[in-house]
């Protein structure tokens, strides 16, 4: 059976060095921050990376693959989730990391442009999905450690928990375009923690309210 060739830009040809790929990635990030996805061009990337335009076309194919490969490279970093020693500390720290990463408009321009690109390019959408899937996979360790310490139900869906922490933040950042401050990040983490402890994220998909919250039975008196 013939193995399917990988998409352009996702596999390093023999002549492409890590330095070249990083230079192209940096140029893509700068271009996204300055012009957004619609304004990014191969000419811009060539001028700012020092890589000839014909080389960019031959190895990446065009803007769509350049953006996707920049995301692929971002996902190859060594980031690890917080490890404060407690579930609450880890999830609050995780929420604060998200908020802080978008606190500087200049620094957040490229991530926001990646999201915009995902709506226009199927390849960019796949790369963005893979990037966040990897981030959430690593973040799941926070919940797994909490389960081992007895701080969370054993059947908790770790992936859903960490998604619940960042979901309100991403909604504000990318949908309603509202500001996100440390207090809101803390509330997002607190809501996820409360839901986790209430069994909302049970892998079995069923929850039951604590007995104290149930209305009293009608005794007919």
Short mmCIF file of C-alpha atoms in Angstrom, two decimals:
data_model
loop_
_atom_site.label_atom_id
_atom_site.label_comp_id
_atom_site.label_asym_id
_atom_site.label_seq_id
_atom_site.Cartn_x
_atom_site.Cartn_y
_atom_site.Cartn_z
CA UNK A 1 0.00 0.00 0.00
CA UNK A 2 1.43 3.37 -1.02
CA UNK A 3 1.93 5.75 1.90
CA UNK A 4 0.14 9.05 1.45
CA UNK A 5 2.51 12.00 1.11
CA UNK A 6 2.29 14.58 3.91
CA UNK A 7 0.91 18.05 3.15
CA UNK A 8 3.50 20.58 1.94
CA UNK A 9 5.32 22.34 4.73
CA UNK A 10 4.64 19.64 7.33
CA UNK A 11 7.76 17.59 6.68
CA UNK A 12 11.25 18.97 6.50
CA UNK A 13 12.93 18.30 3.14
CA UNK A 14 16.63 17.51 3.38
CA UNK A 15 17.68 21.05 2.42
CA UNK A 16 15.57 22.85 4.99
CA UNK A 17 17.28 23.60 8.29
CA UNK A 18 15.67 24.34 11.61
CA UNK A 19 17.00 27.89 11.34
CA UNK A 20 15.27 28.42 8.00
CA UNK A 21 11.99 27.09 9.29
CA UNK A 22 12.21 29.29 12.39
CA UNK A 23 12.97 32.37 10.28
CA UNK A 24 9.95 31.68 8.10
CA UNK A 25 7.80 31.09 11.17
CA UNK A 26 8.91 34.40 12.70
CA UNK A 27 8.13 36.25 9.47
CA UNK A 28 4.67 34.66 9.32
CA UNK A 29 3.96 35.67 12.93
CA UNK A 30 5.11 39.23 12.27
CA UNK A 31 3.02 39.44 9.12
CA UNK A 32 -0.07 38.10 10.84
CA UNK A 33 0.37 40.60 13.62
CA UNK A 34 0.80 43.52 11.21
CA UNK A 35 -1.65 42.65 8.44
CA UNK A 36 -3.79 39.71 9.57
CA UNK A 37 -4.34 36.61 7.46
CA UNK A 38 -5.92 38.41 4.47
CA UNK A 39 -2.94 40.76 4.18
CA UNK A 40 -0.19 38.16 4.53
CA UNK A 41 1.67 37.41 1.29
CA UNK A 42 4.51 35.17 0.21
CA UNK A 43 6.39 38.30 -0.85
CA UNK A 44 6.13 39.63 2.72
CA UNK A 45 7.41 36.37 4.21
CA UNK A 46 10.28 36.26 1.73
CA UNK A 47 11.31 39.83 2.50
CA UNK A 48 11.19 39.35 6.26
CA UNK A 49 12.65 35.84 6.49
CA UNK A 50 15.48 36.13 4.00
CA UNK A 51 14.20 33.02 2.22
CA UNK A 52 13.72 33.41 -1.52
CA UNK A 53 10.14 33.48 -2.78
CA UNK A 54 10.68 30.56 -5.13
CA UNK A 55 11.96 28.48 -2.21
CA UNK A 56 8.87 29.34 -0.17
CA UNK A 57 6.58 28.29 -3.00
CA UNK A 58 8.52 25.08 -3.60
CA UNK A 59 8.66 23.98 0.04
CA UNK A 60 5.41 25.40 1.41
CA UNK A 61 3.22 26.05 -1.61
CA UNK A 62 1.65 29.31 -0.47
CA UNK A 63 0.30 31.39 2.39
CA UNK A 64 -2.08 28.70 3.64
CA UNK A 65 0.71 26.20 4.24
CA UNK A 66 3.03 28.86 5.64
CA UNK A 67 0.46 29.71 8.31
CA UNK A 68 -0.26 26.05 9.04
CA UNK A 69 3.42 25.21 9.37
CA UNK A 70 3.94 28.14 11.75
CA UNK A 71 1.23 26.63 13.94
CA UNK A 72 2.75 23.16 13.61
CA UNK A 73 6.10 24.55 14.75
CA UNK A 74 4.48 26.38 17.67
CA UNK A 75 3.05 23.06 18.82
CA UNK A 76 6.53 21.56 19.00
CA UNK A 77 7.58 23.74 21.94
CA UNK A 78 8.40 22.52 25.45
CA UNK A 79 5.51 24.20 27.28
CA UNK A 80 4.22 22.39 30.35
CA UNK A 81 1.17 23.21 32.50
CA UNK A 82 1.51 24.73 35.97
CA UNK A 83 2.34 22.44 38.87
CA UNK A 84 1.57 24.31 42.10
CA UNK A 85 0.80 21.21 44.15
CA UNK A 86 -2.97 21.64 44.21
CA UNK A 87 -5.89 21.44 41.80
CA UNK A 88 -7.09 24.95 42.59
CA UNK A 89 -3.61 26.42 42.25
CA UNK A 90 -2.97 24.68 38.94
CA UNK A 91 -6.28 25.62 37.30
CA UNK A 92 -6.10 29.22 38.50
CA UNK A 93 -2.54 29.48 37.20
CA UNK A 94 -3.60 27.94 33.88
CA UNK A 95 -6.38 30.51 33.49
CA UNK A 96 -4.02 33.34 34.34
CA UNK A 97 -1.55 32.12 31.71
CA UNK A 98 -4.24 32.35 29.05
CA UNK A 99 -5.26 35.82 30.17
CA UNK A 100 -1.69 37.08 30.34
CA UNK A 101 -0.82 35.72 26.89
CA UNK A 102 -3.43 38.03 25.40
CA UNK A 103 -2.79 41.00 27.69
CA UNK A 104 -0.37 42.69 25.28
CA UNK A 105 -2.13 43.68 22.03
CA UNK A 106 1.08 43.31 20.04
CA UNK A 107 1.74 39.82 21.39
CA UNK A 108 -1.86 38.68 20.95
CA UNK A 109 -2.20 39.87 17.34
CA UNK A 110 -0.68 36.74 15.83
CA UNK A 111 -2.73 34.22 17.90
CA UNK A 112 -5.89 36.14 17.03
CA UNK A 113 -4.90 36.06 13.35
CA UNK A 114 -4.39 32.28 13.56
CA UNK A 115 -7.99 31.94 14.71
CA UNK A 116 -9.17 34.19 11.87
CA UNK A 117 -7.12 32.16 9.40
CA UNK A 118 -8.83 28.98 10.56
CA UNK A 119 -12.16 30.35 9.30
CA UNK A 120 -10.69 30.90 5.83
CA UNK A 121 -8.33 27.98 5.39
CA UNK A 122 -9.13 24.30 6.03
CA UNK A 123 -5.42 23.57 6.42
CA UNK A 124 -5.02 26.35 8.99
CA UNK A 125 -8.12 25.07 10.79
CA UNK A 126 -6.60 21.58 11.00
CA UNK A 127 -3.33 23.00 12.30
CA UNK A 128 -5.10 25.17 14.89
CA UNK A 129 -7.16 22.20 16.06
CA UNK A 130 -4.02 20.08 16.37
CA UNK A 131 -2.21 22.85 18.26
CA UNK A 132 -4.93 23.20 20.88
CA UNK A 133 -5.47 19.45 21.09
CA UNK A 134 -1.83 19.10 22.05
CA UNK A 135 -2.08 21.97 24.55
CA UNK A 136 -5.14 20.40 26.18
CA UNK A 137 -3.47 16.98 26.18
CA UNK A 138 -0.56 18.37 28.15
CA UNK A 139 -2.85 20.37 30.44
CA UNK A 140 -4.80 17.22 31.31
CA UNK A 141 -1.91 16.31 33.61
CA UNK A 142 -3.24 18.95 36.01
CA UNK A 143 -6.45 16.98 36.53
CA UNK A 144 -4.72 13.62 36.50
CA UNK A 145 -2.47 14.76 39.35
CA UNK A 146 -5.53 16.05 41.22
CA UNK A 147 -7.24 12.66 40.87
CA UNK A 148 -4.13 10.94 42.24
CA UNK A 149 -4.18 13.30 45.23
CA UNK A 150 -7.87 12.65 45.83
CA UNK A 151 -8.88 16.22 44.89
CA UNK A 152 -11.12 15.22 41.98
CA UNK A 153 -13.46 12.34 41.09
CA UNK A 154 -11.57 9.40 39.66
CA UNK A 155 -13.68 9.26 36.49
CA UNK A 156 -13.23 12.95 35.63
CA UNK A 157 -12.72 13.77 31.94
CA UNK A 158 -9.46 15.70 32.24
CA UNK A 159 -9.63 17.12 28.73
CA UNK A 160 -13.07 18.60 29.29
CA UNK A 161 -12.00 20.15 32.58
CA UNK A 162 -9.08 22.09 31.12
CA UNK A 163 -11.21 23.15 28.15
CA UNK A 164 -13.82 24.49 30.57
CA UNK A 165 -11.20 26.69 32.23
CA UNK A 166 -10.19 28.44 29.02
CA UNK A 167 -13.52 28.42 27.15
CA UNK A 168 -14.98 31.57 28.81
CA UNK A 169 -11.68 33.35 28.21
CA UNK A 170 -11.56 32.43 24.53
CA UNK A 171 -15.21 33.44 24.14
CA UNK A 172 -14.43 36.94 25.37
CA UNK A 173 -11.18 37.19 23.45
CA UNK A 174 -12.40 35.99 20.06
CA UNK A 175 -16.20 36.28 19.97
CA UNK A 176 -17.41 39.23 22.03
CA UNK A 177 -14.01 41.00 22.02
CA UNK A 178 -14.39 41.93 25.68
CA UNK A 179 -11.40 42.51 27.94
CA UNK A 180 -10.11 39.65 30.04
CA UNK A 181 -8.57 40.55 33.38
CA UNK A 182 -7.09 38.45 36.22
CA UNK A 183 -10.37 38.55 38.16
CA UNK A 184 -12.31 37.10 35.23
CA UNK A 185 -9.63 34.44 34.72
CA UNK A 186 -9.99 33.46 38.39
CA UNK A 187 -13.78 33.20 38.02
CA UNK A 188 -13.37 30.95 34.99
CA UNK A 189 -11.10 28.64 36.93
CA UNK A 190 -13.38 28.67 39.99
CA UNK A 191 -16.41 27.75 37.88
CA UNK A 192 -14.57 24.80 36.33
CA UNK A 193 -13.38 23.62 39.74
CA UNK A 194 -16.90 23.78 41.19
CA UNK A 195 -18.30 21.87 38.23
CA UNK A 196 -15.55 19.26 38.50
CA UNK A 197 -16.22 18.62 42.16
CA UNK A 198 -19.96 18.41 41.49
CA UNK A 199 -19.35 15.58 39.04
CA UNK A 200 -20.22 17.55 35.91
CA UNK A 201 -17.14 16.21 34.13
CA UNK A 202 -17.77 12.58 34.98
CA UNK A 203 -16.68 10.36 32.11
CA UNK A 204 -19.98 8.50 32.54
CA UNK A 205 -21.90 11.66 31.68
CA UNK A 206 -24.30 11.59 34.63
CA UNK A 207 -24.44 13.90 37.62
CA UNK A 208 -26.56 14.11 40.71
CA UNK A 209 -27.05 17.15 42.90
CA UNK A 210 -25.83 16.84 46.50
CA UNK A 211 -28.55 15.71 48.91
CA UNK A 212 -28.58 19.07 50.69
CA UNK A 213 -29.74 20.81 47.50
CA UNK A 214 -32.73 18.53 46.93
CA UNK A 215 -36.17 19.99 47.83
CA UNK A 216 -37.80 18.38 50.91
CA UNK A 217 -40.20 15.55 50.20
CA UNK A 218 -43.91 16.32 50.45
CA UNK A 219 -45.10 14.36 53.48
CA UNK A 220 -48.72 15.49 53.14
CA UNK A 221 -48.64 17.19 56.54
#
